[in-house]
Short mmCIF file of C-alpha atoms in Angstrom, two decimals:
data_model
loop_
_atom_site.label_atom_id
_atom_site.label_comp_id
_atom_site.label_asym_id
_atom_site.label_seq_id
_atom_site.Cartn_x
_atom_site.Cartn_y
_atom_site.Cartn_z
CA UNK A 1 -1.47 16.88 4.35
CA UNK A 2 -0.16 20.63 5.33
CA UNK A 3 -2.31 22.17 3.16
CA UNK A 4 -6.24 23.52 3.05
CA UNK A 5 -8.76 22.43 0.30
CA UNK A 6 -8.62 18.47 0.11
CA UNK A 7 -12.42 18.36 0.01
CA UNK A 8 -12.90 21.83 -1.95
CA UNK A 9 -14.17 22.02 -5.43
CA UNK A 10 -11.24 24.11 -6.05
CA UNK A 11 -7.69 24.58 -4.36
CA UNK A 12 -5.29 27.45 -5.29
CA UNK A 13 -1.61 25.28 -4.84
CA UNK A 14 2.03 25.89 -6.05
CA UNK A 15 2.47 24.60 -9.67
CA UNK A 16 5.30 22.73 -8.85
CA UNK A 17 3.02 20.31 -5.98
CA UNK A 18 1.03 19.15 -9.37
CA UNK A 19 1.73 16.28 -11.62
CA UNK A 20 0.13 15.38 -15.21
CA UNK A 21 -2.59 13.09 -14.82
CA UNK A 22 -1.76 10.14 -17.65
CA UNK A 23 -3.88 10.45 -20.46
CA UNK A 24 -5.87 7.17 -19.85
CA UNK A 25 -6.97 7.62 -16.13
CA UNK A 26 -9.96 10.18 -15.55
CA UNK A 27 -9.90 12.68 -12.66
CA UNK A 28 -11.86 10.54 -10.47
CA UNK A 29 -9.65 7.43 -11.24
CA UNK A 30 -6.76 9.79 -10.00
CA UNK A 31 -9.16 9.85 -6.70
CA UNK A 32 -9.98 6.38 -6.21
CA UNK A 33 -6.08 6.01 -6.77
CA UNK A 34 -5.39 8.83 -4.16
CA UNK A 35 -2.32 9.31 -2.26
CA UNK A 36 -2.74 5.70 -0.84
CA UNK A 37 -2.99 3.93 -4.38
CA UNK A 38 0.09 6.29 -5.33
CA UNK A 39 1.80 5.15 -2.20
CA UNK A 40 1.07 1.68 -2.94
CA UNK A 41 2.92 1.79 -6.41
CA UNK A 42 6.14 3.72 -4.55
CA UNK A 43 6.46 0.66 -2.91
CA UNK A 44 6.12 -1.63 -5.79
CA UNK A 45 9.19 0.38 -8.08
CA UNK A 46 11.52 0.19 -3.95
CA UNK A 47 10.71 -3.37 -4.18
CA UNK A 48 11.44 -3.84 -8.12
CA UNK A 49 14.59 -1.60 -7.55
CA UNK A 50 15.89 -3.77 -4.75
CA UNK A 51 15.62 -7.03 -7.23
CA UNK A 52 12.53 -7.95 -6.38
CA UNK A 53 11.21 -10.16 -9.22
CA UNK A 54 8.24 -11.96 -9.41
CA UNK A 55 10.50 -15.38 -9.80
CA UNK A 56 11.86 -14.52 -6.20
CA UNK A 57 8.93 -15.74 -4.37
CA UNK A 58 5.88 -14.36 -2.47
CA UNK A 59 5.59 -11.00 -1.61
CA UNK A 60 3.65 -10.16 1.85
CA UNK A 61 1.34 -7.15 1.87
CA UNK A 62 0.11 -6.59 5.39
CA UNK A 63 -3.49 -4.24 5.95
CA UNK A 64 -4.59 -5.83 2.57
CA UNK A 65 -8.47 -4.98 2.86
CA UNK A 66 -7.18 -1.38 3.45
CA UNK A 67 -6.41 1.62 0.62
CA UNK A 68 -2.59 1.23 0.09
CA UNK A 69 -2.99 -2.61 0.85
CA UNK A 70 -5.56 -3.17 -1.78
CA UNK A 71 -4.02 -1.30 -4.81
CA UNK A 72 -0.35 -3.09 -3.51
CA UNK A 73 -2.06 -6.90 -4.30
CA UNK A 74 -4.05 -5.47 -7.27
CA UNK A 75 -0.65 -4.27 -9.19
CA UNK A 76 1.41 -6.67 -8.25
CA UNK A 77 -0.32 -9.89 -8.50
CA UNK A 78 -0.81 -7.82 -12.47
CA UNK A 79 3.01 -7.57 -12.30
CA UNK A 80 3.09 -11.52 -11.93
CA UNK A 81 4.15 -12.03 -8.14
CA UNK A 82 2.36 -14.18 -6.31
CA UNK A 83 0.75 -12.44 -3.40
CA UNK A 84 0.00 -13.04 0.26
CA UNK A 85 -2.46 -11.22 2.00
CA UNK A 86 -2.67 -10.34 5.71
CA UNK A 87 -5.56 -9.32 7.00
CA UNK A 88 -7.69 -9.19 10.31
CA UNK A 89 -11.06 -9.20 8.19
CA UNK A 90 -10.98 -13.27 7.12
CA UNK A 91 -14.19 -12.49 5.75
CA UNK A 92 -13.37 -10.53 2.93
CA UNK A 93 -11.18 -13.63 1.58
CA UNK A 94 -13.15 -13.14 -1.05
CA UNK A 95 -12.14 -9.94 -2.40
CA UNK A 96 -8.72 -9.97 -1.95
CA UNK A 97 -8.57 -13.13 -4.56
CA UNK A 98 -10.43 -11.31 -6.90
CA UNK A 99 -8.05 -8.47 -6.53
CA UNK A 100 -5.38 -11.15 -7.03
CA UNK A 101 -4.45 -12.31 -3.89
CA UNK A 102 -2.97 -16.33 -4.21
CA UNK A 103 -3.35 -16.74 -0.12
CA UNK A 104 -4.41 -14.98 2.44
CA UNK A 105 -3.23 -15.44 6.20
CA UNK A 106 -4.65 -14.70 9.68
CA UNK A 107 -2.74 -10.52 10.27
CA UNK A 108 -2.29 -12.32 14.31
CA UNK A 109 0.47 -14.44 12.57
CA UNK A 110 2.39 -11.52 12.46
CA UNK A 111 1.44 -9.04 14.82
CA UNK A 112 2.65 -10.51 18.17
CA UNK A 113 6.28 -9.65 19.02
CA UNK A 114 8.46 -12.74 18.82
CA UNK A 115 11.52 -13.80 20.87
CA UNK A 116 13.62 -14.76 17.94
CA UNK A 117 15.49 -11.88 15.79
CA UNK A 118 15.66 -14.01 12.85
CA UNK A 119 12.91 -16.75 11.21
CA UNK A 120 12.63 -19.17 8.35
CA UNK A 121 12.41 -17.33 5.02
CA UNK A 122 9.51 -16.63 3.42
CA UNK A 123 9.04 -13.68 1.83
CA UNK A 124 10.93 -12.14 -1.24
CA UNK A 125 9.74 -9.14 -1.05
CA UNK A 126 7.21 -7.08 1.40
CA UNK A 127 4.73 -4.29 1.68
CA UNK A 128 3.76 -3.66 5.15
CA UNK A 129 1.62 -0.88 6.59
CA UNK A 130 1.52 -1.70 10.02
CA UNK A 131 5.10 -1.30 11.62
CA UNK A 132 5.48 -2.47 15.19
CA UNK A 133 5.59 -6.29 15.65
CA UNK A 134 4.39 -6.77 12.23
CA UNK A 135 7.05 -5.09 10.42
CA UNK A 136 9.68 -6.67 13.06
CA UNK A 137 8.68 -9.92 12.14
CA UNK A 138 7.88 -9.63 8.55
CA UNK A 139 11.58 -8.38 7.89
CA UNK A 140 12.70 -11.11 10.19
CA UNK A 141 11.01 -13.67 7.12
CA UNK A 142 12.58 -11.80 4.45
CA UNK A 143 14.54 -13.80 2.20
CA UNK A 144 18.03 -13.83 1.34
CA UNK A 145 18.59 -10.42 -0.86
CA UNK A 146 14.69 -9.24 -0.65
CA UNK A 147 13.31 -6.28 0.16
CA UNK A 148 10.42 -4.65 3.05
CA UNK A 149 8.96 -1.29 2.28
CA UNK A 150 7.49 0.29 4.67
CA UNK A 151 4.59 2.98 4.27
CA UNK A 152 2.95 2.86 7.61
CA UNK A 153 1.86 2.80 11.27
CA UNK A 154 -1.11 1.12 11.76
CA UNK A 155 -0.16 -0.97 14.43
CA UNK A 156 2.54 0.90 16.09
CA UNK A 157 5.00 3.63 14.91
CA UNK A 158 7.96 2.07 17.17
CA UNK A 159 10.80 -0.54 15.64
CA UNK A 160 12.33 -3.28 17.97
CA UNK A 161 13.74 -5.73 16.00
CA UNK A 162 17.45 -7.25 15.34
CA UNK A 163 20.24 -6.03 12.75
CA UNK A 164 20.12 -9.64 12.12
CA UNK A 165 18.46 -9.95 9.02
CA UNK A 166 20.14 -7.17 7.43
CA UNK A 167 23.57 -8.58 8.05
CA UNK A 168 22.64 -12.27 7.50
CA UNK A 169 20.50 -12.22 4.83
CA UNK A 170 21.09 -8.51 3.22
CA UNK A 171 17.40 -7.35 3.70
CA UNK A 172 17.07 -4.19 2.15
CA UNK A 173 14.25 -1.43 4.05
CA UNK A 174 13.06 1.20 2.13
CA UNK A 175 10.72 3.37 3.12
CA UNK A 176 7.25 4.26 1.16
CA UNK A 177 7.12 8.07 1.81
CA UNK A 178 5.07 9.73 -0.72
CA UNK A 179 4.05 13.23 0.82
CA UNK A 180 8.06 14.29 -0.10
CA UNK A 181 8.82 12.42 -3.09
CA UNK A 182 10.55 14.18 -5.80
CA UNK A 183 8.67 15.46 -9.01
CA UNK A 184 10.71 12.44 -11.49
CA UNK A 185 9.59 9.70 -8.84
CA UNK A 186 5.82 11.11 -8.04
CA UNK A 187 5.62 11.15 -12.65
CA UNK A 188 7.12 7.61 -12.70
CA UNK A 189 4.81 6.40 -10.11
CA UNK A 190 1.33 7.96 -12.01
CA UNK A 191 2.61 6.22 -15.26
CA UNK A 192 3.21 3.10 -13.80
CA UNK A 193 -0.20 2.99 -12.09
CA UNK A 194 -2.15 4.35 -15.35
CA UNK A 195 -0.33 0.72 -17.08
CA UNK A 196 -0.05 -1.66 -14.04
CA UNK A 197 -3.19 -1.43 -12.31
CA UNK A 198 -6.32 -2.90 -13.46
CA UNK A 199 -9.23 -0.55 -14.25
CA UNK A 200 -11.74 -2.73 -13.20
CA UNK A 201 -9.98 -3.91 -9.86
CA UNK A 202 -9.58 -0.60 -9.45
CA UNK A 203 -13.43 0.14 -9.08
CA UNK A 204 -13.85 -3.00 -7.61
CA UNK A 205 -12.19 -1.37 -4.24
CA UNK A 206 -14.02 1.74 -4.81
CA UNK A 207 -16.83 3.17 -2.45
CA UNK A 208 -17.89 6.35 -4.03
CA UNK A 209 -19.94 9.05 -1.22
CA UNK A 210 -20.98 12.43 -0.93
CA UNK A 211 -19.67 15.41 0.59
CA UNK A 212 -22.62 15.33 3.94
CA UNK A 213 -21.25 11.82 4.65
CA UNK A 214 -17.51 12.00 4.99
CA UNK A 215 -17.67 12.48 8.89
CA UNK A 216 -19.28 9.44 9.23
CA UNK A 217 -17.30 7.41 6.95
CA UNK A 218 -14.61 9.04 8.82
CA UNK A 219 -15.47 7.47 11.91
CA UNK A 220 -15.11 4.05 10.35
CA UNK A 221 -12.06 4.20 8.82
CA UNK A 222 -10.07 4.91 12.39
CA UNK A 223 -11.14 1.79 13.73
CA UNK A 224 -10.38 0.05 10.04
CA UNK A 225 -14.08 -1.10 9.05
CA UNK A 226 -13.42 0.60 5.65
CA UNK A 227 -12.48 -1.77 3.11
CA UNK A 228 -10.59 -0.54 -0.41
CA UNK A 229 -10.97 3.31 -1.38
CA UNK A 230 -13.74 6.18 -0.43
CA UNK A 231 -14.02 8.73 -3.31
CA UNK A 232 -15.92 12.10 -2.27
CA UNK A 233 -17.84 13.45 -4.82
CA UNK A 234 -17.20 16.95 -3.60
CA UNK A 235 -20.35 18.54 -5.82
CA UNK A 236 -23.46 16.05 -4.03
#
């Protein structure tokens, strides 16, 4: 984020930014994985060390067509949790079940700003990327005991909700920050993906481009007509 060389061949960095790539995963399964797959799977191990078990319930992932959104249904649905999807794209239904989505619901269920600072329970656990009204109202759903972590702003960066559900029902929020993560939690979280995340749902999400057409790929991804992960093969 702070520093230059992300689409280099080569980047001179402190040692101490780096982390061992798991023996199994290739460098550019480390890309397609990027910092949004890795943020996906810090949000996993905040939901699995807030309780969250697969025999709680659903677990909402919000942005699902998007990079952290993606990888978040594809290791946890291998985790055993049945996973919802939200998503604005109702056309790629499709490929979130064959990343392991069990449902998938309309992202406008979710995104309005309600008048009620509590709901019915629904979710046991939740991985949002949106904040705003999404993240309001998907931690007003949360169930008894479960657990939101939030990673993102894609909606809005702002928070008006209720202490409600964290005095009611004991919601836990934990944020998804990956950029400062210590060196322990960054190692635990590149293990974990190199077991819990499929290989081949992996490339399923994967667009793979070269170097001359990252501005225009750019362009789409702002407006959120990119679907999974772009890797930039740095030497075409």
């Amino acid at each position: 984020m702070g520093h230059h060389g992300g689409l280099a061949q080569r980047a001179r960095v402190r040692s101490e930014w780096l982390n061992r790539i798991p023996g199994n995963l290739t460098t550019r399964d480390a890309m397609a994985i990027g910092t949004a797959g890795y943020t996906a799977m810090l949000c996993v191990l905040a939901l699995e060390d807030a309780g969250v078990a697969p025999e709680k319930g659903d677990v909402l992932v919000t942005g699902a067509n998007g990079g952290v959104g993606s990888i978040a249904v594809a290791i946890l649905s291998r985790l055993g949790y049945r996973v919802v999807a939200a998503t604005g794209r109702p056309e790629h239904a499709e490929y979130l079940h064959s990343l392991g989505a069990a449902a998938i619901i309309d992202r406008a269920q979710l995104s309005d700003p309600r008048d009620r600072p509590i709901s019915a329970e629904r979710w046991a656990g939740v991985v949002d990327v949106a904040g705003g009204p999404t993240l309001v109202n998907a931690i007003a759903e949360t169930k008894y005991r479960g657990a939101v972590a939030a990673c993102g702003l894609a909606q809005s960066d702002e928070l008006h909700g209720s202490v409600l559900p964290f005095i009611l029902r004991n919601v836990t929020l934990a944020g998804g920050v990956s950029g400062n993560a210590p060196q322990d939690v960054r190692q635990r979280a590149w293990d974990r993906l190199a077991t819990d995340l499929d290989p081949q749902k992996l490339e399923s999400t994967v667009q793979q481009i070269g170097l001359a057409e990252v501005l225009e790929v750019y362009e789409k991804i702002i407006p959120g007509k990119v679907r999974g992960r772009i890797v930039v093969d740095v030497n075409a």
